[in-house]
Coordinates of C-alpha atoms in Angstrom, one line a residue:
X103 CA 20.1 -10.2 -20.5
X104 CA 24.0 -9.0 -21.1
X105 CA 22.7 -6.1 -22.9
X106 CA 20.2 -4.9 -20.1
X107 CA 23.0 -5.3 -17.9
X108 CA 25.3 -3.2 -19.5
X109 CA 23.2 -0.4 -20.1
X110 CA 22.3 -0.6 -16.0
X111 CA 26.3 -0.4 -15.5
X112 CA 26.6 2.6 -17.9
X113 CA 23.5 4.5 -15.5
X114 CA 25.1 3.3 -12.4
X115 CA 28.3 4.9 -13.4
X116 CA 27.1 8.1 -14.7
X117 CA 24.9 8.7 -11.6
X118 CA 28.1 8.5 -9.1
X119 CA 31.7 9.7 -9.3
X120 CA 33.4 6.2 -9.3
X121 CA 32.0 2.8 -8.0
X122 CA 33.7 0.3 -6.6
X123 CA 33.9 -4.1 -8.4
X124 CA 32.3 -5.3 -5.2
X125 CA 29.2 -2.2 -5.1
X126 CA 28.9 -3.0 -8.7
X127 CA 28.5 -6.5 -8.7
X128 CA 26.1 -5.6 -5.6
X129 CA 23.7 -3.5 -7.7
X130 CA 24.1 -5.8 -10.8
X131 CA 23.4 -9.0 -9.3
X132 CA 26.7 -11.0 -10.2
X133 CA 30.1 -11.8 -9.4
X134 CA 33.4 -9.1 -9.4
X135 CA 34.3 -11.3 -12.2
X136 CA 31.7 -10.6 -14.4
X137 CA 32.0 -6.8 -13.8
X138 CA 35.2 -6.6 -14.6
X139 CA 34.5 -8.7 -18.1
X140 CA 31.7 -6.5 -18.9
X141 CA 33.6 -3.0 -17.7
X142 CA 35.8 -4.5 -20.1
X143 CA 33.6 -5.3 -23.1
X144 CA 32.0 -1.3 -22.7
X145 CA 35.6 -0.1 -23.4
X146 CA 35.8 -2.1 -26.5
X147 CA 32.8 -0.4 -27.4
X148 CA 33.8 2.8 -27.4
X149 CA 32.6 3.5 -23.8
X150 CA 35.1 5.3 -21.8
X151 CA 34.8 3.2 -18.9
X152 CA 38.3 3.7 -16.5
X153 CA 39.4 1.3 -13.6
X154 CA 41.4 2.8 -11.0
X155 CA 44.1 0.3 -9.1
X156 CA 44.5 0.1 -5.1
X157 CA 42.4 -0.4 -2.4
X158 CA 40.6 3.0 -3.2
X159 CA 40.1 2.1 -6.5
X160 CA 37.0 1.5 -8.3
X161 CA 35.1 2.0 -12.2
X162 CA 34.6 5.0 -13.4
X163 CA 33.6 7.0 -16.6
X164 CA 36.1 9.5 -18.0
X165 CA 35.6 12.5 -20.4
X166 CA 32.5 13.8 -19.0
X167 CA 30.3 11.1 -20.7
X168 CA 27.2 11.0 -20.8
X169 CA 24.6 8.2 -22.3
X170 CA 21.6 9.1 -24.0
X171 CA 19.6 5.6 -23.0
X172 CA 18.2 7.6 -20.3
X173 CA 14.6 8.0 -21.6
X174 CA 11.5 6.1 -19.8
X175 CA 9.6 3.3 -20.8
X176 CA 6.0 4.0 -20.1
X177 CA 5.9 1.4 -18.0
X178 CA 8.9 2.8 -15.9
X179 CA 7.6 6.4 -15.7
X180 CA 4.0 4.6 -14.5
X181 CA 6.1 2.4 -11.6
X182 CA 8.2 5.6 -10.8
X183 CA 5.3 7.2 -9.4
X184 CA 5.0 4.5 -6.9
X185 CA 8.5 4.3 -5.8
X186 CA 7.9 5.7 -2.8
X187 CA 5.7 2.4 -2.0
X188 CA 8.8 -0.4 -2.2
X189 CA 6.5 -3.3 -0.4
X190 CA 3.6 -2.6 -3.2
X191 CA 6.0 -2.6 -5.6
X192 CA 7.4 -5.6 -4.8
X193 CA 4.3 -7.7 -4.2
X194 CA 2.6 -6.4 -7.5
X195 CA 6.1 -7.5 -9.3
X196 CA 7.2 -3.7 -10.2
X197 CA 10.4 -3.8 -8.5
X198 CA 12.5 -3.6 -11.1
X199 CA 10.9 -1.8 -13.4
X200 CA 11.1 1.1 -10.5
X201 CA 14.6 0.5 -10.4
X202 CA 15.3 1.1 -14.0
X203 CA 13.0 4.2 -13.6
X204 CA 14.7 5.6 -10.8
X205 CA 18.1 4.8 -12.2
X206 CA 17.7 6.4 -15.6
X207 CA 16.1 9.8 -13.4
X208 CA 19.3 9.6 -11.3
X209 CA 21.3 9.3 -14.5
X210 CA 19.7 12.0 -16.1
X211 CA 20.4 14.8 -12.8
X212 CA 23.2 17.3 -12.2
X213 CA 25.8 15.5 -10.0
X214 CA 24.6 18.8 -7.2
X215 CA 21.2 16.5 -7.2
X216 CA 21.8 13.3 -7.8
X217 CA 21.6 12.3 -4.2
X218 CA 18.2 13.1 -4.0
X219 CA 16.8 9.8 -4.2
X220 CA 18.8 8.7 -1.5
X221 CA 18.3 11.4 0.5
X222 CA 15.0 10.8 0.4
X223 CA 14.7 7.0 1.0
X224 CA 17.0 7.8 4.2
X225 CA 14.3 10.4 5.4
X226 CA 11.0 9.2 4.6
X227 CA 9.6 5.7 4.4
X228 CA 5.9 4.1 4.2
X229 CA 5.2 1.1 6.1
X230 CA 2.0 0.5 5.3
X231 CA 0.8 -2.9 6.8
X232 CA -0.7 -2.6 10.5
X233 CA 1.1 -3.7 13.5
X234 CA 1.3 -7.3 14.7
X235 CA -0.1 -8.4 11.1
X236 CA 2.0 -10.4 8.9
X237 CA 1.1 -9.4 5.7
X238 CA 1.1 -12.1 2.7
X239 CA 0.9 -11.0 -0.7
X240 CA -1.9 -12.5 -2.3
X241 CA -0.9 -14.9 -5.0
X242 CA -3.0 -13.6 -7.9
X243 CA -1.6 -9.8 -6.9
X244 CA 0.5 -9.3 -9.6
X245 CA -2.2 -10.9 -12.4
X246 CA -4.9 -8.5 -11.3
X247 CA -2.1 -5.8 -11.2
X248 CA -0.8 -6.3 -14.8
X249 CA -4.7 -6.5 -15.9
X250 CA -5.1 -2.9 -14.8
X251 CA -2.1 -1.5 -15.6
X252 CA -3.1 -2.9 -19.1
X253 CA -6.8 -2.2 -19.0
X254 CA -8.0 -5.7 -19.7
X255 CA -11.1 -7.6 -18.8
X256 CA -10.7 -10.4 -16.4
X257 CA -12.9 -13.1 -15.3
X258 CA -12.2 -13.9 -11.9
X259 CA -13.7 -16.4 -9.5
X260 CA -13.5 -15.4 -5.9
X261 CA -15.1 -16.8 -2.4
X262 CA -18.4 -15.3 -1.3
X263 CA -19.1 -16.9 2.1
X264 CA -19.2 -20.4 1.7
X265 CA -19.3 -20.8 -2.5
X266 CA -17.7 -19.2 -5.1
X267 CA -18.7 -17.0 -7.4
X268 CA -17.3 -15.9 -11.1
X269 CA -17.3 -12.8 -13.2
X270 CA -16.3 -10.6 -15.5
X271 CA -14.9 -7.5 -14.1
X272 CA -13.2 -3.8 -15.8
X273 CA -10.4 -3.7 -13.2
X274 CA -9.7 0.0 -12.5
X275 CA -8.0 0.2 -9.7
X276 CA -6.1 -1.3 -7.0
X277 CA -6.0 0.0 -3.1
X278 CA -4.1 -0.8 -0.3
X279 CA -5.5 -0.8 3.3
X280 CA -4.0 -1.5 6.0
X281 CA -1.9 -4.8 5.0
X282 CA -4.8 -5.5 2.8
X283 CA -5.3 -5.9 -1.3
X284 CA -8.7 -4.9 -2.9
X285 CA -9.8 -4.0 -6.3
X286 CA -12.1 -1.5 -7.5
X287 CA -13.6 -2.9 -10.6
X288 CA -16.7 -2.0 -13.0
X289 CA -19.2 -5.4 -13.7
X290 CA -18.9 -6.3 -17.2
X291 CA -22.0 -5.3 -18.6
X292 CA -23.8 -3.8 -15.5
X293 CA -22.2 -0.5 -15.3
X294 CA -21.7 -0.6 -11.1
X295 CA -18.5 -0.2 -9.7
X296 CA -17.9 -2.8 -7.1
X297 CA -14.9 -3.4 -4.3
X298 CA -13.4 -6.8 -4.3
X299 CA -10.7 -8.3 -1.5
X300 CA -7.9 -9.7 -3.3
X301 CA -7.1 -12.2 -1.3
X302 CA -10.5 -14.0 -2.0
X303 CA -10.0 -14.2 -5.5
X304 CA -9.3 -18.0 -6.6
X305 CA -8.2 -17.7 -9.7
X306 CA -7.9 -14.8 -12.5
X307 CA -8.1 -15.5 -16.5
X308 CA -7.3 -12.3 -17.8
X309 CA -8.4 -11.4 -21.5
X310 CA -6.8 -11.5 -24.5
X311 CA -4.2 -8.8 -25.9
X312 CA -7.1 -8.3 -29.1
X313 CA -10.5 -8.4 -27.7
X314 CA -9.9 -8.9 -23.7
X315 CA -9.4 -4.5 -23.5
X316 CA -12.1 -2.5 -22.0
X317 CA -12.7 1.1 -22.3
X318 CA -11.6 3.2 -19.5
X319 CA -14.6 5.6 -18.0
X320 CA -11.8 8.6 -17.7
X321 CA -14.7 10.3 -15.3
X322 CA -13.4 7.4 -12.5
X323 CA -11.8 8.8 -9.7
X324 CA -9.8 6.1 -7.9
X325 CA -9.3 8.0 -4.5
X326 CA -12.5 9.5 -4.4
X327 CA -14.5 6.7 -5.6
X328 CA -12.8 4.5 -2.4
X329 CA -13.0 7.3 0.0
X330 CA -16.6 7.2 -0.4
X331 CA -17.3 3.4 0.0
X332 CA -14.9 3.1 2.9
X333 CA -17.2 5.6 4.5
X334 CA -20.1 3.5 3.4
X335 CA -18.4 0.4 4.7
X336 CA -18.0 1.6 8.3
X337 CA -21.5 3.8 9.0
X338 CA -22.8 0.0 7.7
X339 CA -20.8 -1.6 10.2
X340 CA -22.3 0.2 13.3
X341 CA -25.7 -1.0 13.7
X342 CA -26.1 -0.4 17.4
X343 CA -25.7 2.9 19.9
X344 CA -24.3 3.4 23.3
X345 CA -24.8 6.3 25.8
X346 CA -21.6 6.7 28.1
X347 CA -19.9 9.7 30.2
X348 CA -16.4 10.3 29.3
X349 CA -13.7 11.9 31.0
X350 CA -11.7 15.1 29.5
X351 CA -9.2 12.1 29.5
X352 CA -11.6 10.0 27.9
X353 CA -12.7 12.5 25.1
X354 CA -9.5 12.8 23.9
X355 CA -8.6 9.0 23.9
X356 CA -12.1 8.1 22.5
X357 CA -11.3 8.3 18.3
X358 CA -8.1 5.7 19.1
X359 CA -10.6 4.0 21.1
X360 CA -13.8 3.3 19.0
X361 CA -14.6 4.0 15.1
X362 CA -13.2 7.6 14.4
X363 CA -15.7 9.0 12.5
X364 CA -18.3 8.0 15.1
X365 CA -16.4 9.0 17.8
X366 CA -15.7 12.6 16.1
X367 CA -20.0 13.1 15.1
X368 CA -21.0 12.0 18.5
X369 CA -18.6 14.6 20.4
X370 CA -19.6 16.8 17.8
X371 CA -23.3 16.5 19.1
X372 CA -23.0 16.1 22.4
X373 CA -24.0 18.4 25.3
X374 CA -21.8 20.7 27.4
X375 CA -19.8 19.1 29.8
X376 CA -20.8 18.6 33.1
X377 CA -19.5 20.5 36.1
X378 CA -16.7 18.0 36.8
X379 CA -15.9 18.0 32.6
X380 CA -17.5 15.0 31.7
X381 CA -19.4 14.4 28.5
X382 CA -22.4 12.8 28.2
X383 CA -22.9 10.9 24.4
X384 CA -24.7 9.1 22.5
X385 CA -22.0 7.0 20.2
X386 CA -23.1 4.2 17.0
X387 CA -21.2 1.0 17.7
X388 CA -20.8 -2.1 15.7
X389 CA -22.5 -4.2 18.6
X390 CA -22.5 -4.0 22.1
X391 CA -20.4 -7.1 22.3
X392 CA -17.6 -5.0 20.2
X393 CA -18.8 -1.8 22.5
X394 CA -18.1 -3.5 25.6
X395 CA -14.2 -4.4 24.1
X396 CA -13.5 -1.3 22.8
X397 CA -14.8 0.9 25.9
X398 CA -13.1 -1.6 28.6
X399 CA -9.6 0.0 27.5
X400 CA -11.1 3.6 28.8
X401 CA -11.1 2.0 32.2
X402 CA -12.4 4.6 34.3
X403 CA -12.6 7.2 32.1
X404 CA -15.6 6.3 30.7
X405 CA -18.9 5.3 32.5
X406 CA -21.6 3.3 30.4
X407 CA -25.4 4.6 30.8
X408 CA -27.4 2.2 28.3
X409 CA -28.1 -0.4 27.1
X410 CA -28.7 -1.6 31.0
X411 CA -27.5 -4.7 29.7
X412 CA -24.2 -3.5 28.6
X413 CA -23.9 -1.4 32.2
X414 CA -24.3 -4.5 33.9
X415 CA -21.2 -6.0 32.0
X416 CA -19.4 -3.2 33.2
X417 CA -20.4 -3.2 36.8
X418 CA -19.1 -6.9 37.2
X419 CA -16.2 -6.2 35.4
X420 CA -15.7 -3.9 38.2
X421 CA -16.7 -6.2 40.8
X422 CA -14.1 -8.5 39.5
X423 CA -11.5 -5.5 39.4
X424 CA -12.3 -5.0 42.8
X425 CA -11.8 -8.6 43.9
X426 CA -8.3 -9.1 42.1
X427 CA -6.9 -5.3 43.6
X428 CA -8.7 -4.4 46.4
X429 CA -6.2 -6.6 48.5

């Protein structure tokens, strides 16, 4: 909308000392053209918007004025908080409502500070996907996202294993790990609090603006609440143990190695080292197929003591080793 846009033209002035057609019509989204018609129509409205001629020339507002259209929407001053996130942002569909937001802040500084946000994009940055993934936004993302942002019931069908399942979820919160989209949600009508990936959900009805709201539990604590069942999730995922020497190379390679946590309680436990500063441990793995993948990249910092059958693995692996170097 014209309107919008002129307002965003006022803000962009106010928060710089001049700006040139072409930096406007950058930020804007439109041709020099259409800056220089609407720089035009803001002067016939009484704002004192000034164009300076030559090649160092540019817009700029005169007088020391000042808008007042600076305050925040509530759903600007909620995305503003997650500006520091721009790949979230995007993918939930916040984007520009964190623009606005950080715009009207900029707006609303001393000229000393009104670098700041700039200063602080070019000195911090979250990246929050894990190498060699290719993250995809999941196509229902920004449905969930405006369902808890609004606190409204949805009613969402999502893949478990090979069939799909539906229900009617209290959508509290969304995290996310590692690349990945999940939502922390309460079971209509059960009371447990459940952890959903995004990405399986097939399709989302959300309820209506009337009778589709549910009542916030303002006892919920998002961070804490996922903290918890991440723990849960990986103690559940080791199922099996390994005993192994490690190096004092080894110790300190092992949490990028294997699970951290496990790593960390099984050095924590362990005896004294031995009188060449190896550690003898007992460490929980997911399997001992997954054990014998994750230890392999210790090489010969680490030496396997049971199961037998997972030594065994090891020793032909060096066999092998042997074969293809010892030449």
């Amino acid at each position: 909308m014209r309107a919008a846009r002129l307002i965003k033209m006022v803000l962009l002035l106010q928060s710089r000392p001049s700006m040139t057609a072409a930096e406007l019509a950058r930020e804007l989204e439109v041709s020099e053209r259409t800056v220089t018609r609407d720089a035009q129509a803001l002067s016939e409205a009484g704002v004192p918007v000034y164009a300076d001629r030559g090649r160092a020339g540019g817009y700029r507002l005169v007088g020391g004025y000042r808008t007042r259209l600076t305050g925040l929407a509530r759903s600007e001053a909620e995305a503003l908080f997650l500006s520091g996130v721009p790949g979230a942002l995007r993918e939930m569909g916040l984007e520009d409502v964190a623009s606005a937001a950080r715009l009207k802040v900029s707006a609303a500084l001393v000229p000393s500070v009104r670098d700041a946000s700039r200063s602080a994009a070019q000195r911090f940055h979250l990246d929050a996907p894990n190498w060699f993934n290719e993250p995809k936004a999941p196509e229902l993302l920004p449905a969930v996202a405006d369902a808890v942002w609004d606190d409204r019931r949805i009613v969402a069908r999502y893949r478990r294993g090979e069939r799909e399942v539906e229900r009617e979820l209290e959508p509290y919160g969304l995290v996310l790990k590692a690349g990945v989209w999940y939502l922390c949600a309460r079971v209509a009508g059960h009371g447990s609090y459940r952890v959903y990936r995004i990405d399986r959900f097939t399709a989302v009805e959300p309820g209506d603006e009337r009778d589709g709201r549910f009542e916030r539990d303002e006892e919920f604590d998002l961070p804490g609440f996922w903290d918890e069942r991440a723990e849960q999730f990986a103690r559940s995922l080791l199922r099996a143990e390994v005993v192994v020497r490690v190096s004092p190379g080894g110790v300190r390679r092992l949490p990028y190695t294997v699970e951290p946590g496990s790593a960390r309680e099984a050095l924590r436990t362990a005896a004294a080292p031995d009188g060449d500063g190896w550690v003898t441990l007992t460490l929980p793995v997911e399997s001992e197929e997954v054990a014998h993948s994750q230890l392999a990249a210790l090489g010969p910092e680490v030496e396997v003591l049971a199961p037998a059958e997972l030594r065994e693995r090891f020793a032909a692996d060096a066999i092998r080793l042997a074969a293809l170097y010892g030449a």
